[in-house]
Short mmCIF file of C-alpha atoms and ligand atoms in Angstrom, two decimals:
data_model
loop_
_atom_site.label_atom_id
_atom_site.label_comp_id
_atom_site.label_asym_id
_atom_site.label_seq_id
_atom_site.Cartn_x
_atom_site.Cartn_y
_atom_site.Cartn_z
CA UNK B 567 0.00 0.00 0.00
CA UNK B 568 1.92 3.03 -1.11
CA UNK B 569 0.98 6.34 0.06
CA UNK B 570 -0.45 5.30 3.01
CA UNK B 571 0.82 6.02 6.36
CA UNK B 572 0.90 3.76 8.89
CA UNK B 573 3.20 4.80 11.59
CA UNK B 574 2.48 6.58 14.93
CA UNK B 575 3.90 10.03 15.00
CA UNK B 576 4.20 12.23 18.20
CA UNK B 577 5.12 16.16 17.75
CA UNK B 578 5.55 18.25 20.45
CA UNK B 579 3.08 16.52 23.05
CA UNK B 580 2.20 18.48 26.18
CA UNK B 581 -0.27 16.88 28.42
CA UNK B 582 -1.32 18.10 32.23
CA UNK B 583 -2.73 16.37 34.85
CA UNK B 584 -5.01 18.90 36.68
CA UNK B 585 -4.05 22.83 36.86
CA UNK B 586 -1.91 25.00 38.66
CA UNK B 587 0.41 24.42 42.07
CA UNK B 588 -0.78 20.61 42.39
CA UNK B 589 -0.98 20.11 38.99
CA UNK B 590 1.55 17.71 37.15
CA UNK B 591 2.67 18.66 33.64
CA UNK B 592 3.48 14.96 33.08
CA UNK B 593 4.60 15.18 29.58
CA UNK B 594 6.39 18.07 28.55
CA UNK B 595 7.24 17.89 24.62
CA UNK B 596 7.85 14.51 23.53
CA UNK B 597 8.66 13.79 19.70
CA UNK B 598 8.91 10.39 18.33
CA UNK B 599 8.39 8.29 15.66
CA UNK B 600 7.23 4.50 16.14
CA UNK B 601 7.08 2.85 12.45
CA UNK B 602 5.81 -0.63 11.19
CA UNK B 603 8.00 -3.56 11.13
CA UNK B 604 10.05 -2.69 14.32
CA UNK B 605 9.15 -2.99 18.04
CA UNK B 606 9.88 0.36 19.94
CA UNK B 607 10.75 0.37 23.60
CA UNK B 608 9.86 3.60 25.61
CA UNK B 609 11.56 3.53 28.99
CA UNK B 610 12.16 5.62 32.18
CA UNK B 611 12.00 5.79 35.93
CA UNK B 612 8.25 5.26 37.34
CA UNK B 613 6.09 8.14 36.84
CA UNK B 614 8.40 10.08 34.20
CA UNK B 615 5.28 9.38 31.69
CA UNK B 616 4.95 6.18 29.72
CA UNK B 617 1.65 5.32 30.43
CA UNK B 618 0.02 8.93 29.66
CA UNK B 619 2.61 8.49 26.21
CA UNK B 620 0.94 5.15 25.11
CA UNK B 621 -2.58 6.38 26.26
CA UNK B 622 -2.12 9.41 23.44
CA UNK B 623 -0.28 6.72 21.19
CA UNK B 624 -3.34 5.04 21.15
CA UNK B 625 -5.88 7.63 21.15
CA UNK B 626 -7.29 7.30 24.97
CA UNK B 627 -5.93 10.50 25.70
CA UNK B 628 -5.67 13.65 23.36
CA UNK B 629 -3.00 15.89 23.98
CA UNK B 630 -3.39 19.49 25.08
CA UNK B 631 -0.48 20.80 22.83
CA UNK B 632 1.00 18.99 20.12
CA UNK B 633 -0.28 16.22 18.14
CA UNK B 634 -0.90 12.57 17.82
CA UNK B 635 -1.06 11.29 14.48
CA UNK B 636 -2.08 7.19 13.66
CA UNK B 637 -1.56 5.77 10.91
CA UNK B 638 -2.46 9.21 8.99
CA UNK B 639 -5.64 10.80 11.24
CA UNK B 640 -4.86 13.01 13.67
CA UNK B 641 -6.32 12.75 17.11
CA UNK B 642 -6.75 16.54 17.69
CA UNK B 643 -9.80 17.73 17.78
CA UNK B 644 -11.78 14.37 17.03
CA UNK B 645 -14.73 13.75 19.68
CA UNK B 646 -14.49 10.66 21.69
CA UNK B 647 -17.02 8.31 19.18
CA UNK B 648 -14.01 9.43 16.52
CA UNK B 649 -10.99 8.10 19.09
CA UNK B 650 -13.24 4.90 20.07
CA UNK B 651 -13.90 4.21 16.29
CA UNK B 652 -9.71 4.92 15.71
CA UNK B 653 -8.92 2.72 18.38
CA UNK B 654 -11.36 -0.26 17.16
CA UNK B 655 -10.03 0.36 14.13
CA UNK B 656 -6.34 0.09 14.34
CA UNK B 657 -5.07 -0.28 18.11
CA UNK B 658 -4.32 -3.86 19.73
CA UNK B 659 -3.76 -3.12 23.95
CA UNK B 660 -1.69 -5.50 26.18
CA UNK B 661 -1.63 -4.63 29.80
CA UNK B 662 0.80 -5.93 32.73
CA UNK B 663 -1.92 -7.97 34.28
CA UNK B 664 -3.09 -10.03 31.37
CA UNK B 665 -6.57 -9.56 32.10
CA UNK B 666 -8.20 -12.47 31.25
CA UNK B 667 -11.17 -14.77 32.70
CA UNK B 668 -10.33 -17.64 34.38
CA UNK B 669 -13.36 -19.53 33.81
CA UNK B 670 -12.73 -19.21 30.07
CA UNK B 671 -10.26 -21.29 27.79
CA UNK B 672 -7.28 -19.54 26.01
CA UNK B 673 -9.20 -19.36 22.84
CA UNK B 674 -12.37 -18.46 24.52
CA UNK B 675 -10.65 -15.31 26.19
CA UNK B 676 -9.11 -14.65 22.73
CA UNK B 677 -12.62 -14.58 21.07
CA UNK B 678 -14.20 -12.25 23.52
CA UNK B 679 -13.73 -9.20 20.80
CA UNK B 680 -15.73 -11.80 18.50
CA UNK B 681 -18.76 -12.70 21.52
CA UNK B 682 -18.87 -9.08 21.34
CA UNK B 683 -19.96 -8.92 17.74
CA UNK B 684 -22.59 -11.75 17.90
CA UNK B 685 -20.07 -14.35 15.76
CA UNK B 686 -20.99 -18.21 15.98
CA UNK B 687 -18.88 -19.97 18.00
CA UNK B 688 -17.18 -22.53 15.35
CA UNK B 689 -15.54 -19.23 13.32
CA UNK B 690 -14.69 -17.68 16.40
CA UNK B 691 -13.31 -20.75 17.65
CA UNK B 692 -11.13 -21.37 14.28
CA UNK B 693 -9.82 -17.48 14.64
CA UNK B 694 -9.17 -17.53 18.30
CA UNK B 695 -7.02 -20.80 17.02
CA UNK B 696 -5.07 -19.59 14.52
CA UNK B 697 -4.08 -16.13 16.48
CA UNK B 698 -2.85 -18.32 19.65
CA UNK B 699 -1.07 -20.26 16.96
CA UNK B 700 0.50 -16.94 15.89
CA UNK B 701 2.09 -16.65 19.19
CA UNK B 702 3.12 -20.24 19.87
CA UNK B 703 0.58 -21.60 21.80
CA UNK B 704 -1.57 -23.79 19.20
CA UNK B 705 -1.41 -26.46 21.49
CA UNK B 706 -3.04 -24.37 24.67
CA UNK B 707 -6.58 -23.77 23.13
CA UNK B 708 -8.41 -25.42 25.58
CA UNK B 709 -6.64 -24.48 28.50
CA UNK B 710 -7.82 -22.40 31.32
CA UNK B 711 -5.23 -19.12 32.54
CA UNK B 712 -4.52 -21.28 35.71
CA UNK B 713 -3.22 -24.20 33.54
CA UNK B 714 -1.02 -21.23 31.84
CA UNK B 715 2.39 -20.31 33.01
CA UNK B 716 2.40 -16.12 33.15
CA UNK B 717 3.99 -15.77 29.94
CA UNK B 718 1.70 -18.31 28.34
CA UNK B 719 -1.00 -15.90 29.67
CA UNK B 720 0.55 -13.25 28.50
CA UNK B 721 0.70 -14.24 24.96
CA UNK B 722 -2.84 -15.26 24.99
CA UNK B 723 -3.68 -11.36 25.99
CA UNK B 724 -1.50 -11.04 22.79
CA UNK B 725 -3.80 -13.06 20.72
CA UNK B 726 -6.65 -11.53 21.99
CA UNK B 727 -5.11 -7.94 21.37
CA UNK B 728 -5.08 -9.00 17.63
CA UNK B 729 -8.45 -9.87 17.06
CA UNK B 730 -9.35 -6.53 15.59
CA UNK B 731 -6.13 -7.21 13.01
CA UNK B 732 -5.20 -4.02 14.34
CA UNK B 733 -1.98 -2.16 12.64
CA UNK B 734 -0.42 -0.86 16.10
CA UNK B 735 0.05 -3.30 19.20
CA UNK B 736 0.69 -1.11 22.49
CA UNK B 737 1.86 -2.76 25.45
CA UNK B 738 2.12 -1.38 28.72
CA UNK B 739 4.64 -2.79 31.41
CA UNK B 740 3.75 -6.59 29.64
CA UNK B 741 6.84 -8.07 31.34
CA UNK B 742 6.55 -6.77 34.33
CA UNK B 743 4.58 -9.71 36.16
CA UNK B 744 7.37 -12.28 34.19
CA UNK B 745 10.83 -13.85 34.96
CA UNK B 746 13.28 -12.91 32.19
CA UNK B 747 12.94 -15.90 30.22
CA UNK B 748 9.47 -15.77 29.61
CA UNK B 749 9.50 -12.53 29.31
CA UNK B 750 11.91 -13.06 26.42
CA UNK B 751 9.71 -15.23 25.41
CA UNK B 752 6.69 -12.40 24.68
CA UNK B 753 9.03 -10.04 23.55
CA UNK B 754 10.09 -12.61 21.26
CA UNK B 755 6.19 -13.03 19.94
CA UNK B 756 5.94 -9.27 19.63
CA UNK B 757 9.22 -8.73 17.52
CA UNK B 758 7.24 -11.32 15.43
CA UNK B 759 4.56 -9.78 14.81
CA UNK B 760 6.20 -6.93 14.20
CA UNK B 761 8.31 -7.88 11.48
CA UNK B 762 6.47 -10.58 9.86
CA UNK B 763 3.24 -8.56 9.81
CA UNK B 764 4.51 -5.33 9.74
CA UNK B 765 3.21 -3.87 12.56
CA UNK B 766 3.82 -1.10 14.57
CA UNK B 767 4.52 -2.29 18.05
CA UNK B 768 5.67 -0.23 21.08
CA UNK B 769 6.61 -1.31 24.39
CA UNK B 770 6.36 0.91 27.36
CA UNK B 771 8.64 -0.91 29.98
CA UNK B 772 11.09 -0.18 32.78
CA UNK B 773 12.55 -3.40 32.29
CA UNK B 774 16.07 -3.42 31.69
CA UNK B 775 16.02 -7.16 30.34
CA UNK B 776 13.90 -6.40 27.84
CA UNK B 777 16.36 -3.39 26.34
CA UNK B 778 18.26 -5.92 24.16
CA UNK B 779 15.69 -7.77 22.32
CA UNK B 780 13.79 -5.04 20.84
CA UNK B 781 14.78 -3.13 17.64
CA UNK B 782 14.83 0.67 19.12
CA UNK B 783 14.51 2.15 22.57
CA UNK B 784 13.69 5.92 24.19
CA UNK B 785 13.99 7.01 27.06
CA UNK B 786 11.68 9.58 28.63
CA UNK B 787 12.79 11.47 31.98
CA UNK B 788 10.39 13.85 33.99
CA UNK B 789 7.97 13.87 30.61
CA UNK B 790 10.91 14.38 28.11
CA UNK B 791 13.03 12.32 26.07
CA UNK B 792 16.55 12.22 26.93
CA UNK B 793 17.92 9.34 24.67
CA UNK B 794 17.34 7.34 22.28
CA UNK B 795 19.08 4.05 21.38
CA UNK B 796 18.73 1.62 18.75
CA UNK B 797 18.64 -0.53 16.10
CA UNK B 798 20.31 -2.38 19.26
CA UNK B 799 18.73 -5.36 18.78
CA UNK B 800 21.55 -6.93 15.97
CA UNK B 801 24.43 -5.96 17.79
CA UNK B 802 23.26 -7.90 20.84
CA UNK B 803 20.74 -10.75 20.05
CA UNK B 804 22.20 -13.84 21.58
CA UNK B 805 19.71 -14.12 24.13
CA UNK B 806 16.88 -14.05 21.63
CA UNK B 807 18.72 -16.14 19.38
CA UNK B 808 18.82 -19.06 21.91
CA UNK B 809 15.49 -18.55 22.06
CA UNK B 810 14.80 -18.78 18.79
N1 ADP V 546 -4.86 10.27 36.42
C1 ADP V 546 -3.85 11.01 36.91
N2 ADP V 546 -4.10 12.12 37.67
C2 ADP V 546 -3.10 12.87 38.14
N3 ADP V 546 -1.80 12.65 37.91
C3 ADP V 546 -1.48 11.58 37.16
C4 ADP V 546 -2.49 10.71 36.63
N4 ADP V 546 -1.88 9.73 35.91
C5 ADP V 546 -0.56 9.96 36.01
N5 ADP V 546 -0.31 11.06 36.75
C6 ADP V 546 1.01 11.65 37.03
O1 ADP V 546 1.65 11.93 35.80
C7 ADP V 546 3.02 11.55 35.82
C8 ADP V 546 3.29 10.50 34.74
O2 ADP V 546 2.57 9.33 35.08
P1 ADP V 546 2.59 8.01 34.16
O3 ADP V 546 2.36 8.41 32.74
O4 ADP V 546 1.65 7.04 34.75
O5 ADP V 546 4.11 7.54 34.33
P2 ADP V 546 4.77 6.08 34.22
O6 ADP V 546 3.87 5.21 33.41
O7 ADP V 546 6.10 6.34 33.56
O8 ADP V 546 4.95 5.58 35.62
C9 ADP V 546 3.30 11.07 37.24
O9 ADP V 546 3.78 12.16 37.98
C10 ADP V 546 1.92 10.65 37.73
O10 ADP V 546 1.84 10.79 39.12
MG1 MG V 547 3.02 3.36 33.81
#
């Protein structure tokens, strides 16, 4: 698809929590690029402003200067049915705490998006499949999160985060509940999806582990960005490549 734009871009974003002496200006200018095919990881200290970043990333929060533009529309000025139909539209989420059902199966929890829409339950079933099969778990289908080691669970929150086929995966702190090898291990399935699909995927972490297996890194400081690193991820991919 030529001509089409399908990266995130961030210029200039402000964003305030509340006003005045107890206010918090929590981001304070941040400029980046995130582009399909590689898997971004913003990093910093807690509360320097990775969350509120990936919440305008993904159009859940506007900014109040600056803008926010995915895959070509611009989240300024669009009313919140225009950022909910943006985010059905093109944004996969994947939070720290997997958030799934533990009644449910794996592919059960990844089919949820399709419950939603009223599908029958053999073509959700045979999606659900194939998307846990996209992030190595075809043979987990019928098992419940507490049959699941935590990265197992993790990468079924994946599968479910790619129901929608969206073009940007956002992940907030999805390590952080994992030992480093499984960890590694969903890192591993993002960098997939990133490159054989490609995606745009960022990862908003404060985990150093996960600094060498991704394919760029920022840092953000006190709502600013005060490095940037990357590609890294050839120079040093011996961990991942035992993996592999
Ligand atoms: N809903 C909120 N109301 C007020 N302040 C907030 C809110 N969310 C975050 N903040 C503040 O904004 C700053 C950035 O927070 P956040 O983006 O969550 O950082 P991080 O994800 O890096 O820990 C912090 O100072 C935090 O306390
Ligand atoms: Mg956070």
């Amino acid at each position: 698809m030529t001509g089409f734009d399908r990266a995130i871009r961030v210029e200039n974003a402000q964003l305030w929590y509340g006003k005045g002496e107890t206010g918090t200006h929590a981001l304070r200018g941040v400029s980046l690029v995130a582009q399909p095919g590689e898997v971004l990881m913003v990093r910093g200290p807690s509360g320097s402003g990775k969350t509120t970043l990936l919440q305008l990333m993904g159009a859940l929060k506007v900014p109040d200067k600056g803008r926010v533009t995915i895959c070509g529309e611009t989240t300024e000025g669009a009313s919140s049915a225009e950022l909910r139909r943006l985010r059905l539209k093109r944004i996969g989420f994947v939070f720290q705490f997997f958030n799934l059902f533990p009644t449910l199966t794996a592919w059960e929890n990844v089919a949820i998006p399709l419950d939603i829409r009223g599908v029958d339950r053999r073509t959700a079933e045979r999606q659900a499949r194939d998307l846990l099969a996209e992030v190595g778990l075809a043979d987990r289908a019928h098992h419940k999160p507490g049959q699941l080691s935590g990265g197992q669970r993790q990468r079924v929150a994946v599968a479910r985060a790619l129901m929608n086929e969206p073009d940007v995966i956002l992940a907030d702190e999805p390590t952080a509940a994992l030992d480093g090898v499984t960890g590694a291990l969903v890192v591993e399935a993002f960098r997939r999806l990133a490159r054989e699909q490609d995606r745009v995927v960022v990862l908003v972490s404060h985990d150093q582990r996960v600094e060498n297996l991704v394919d760029r890194s920022i840092t953000i400081e006190d709502g600013l960005v005060v490095s940037e690193a990357g590609p890294v991820h050839a120079a040093s991919s011996g961990l991942s490549r035992s993996l592999r």
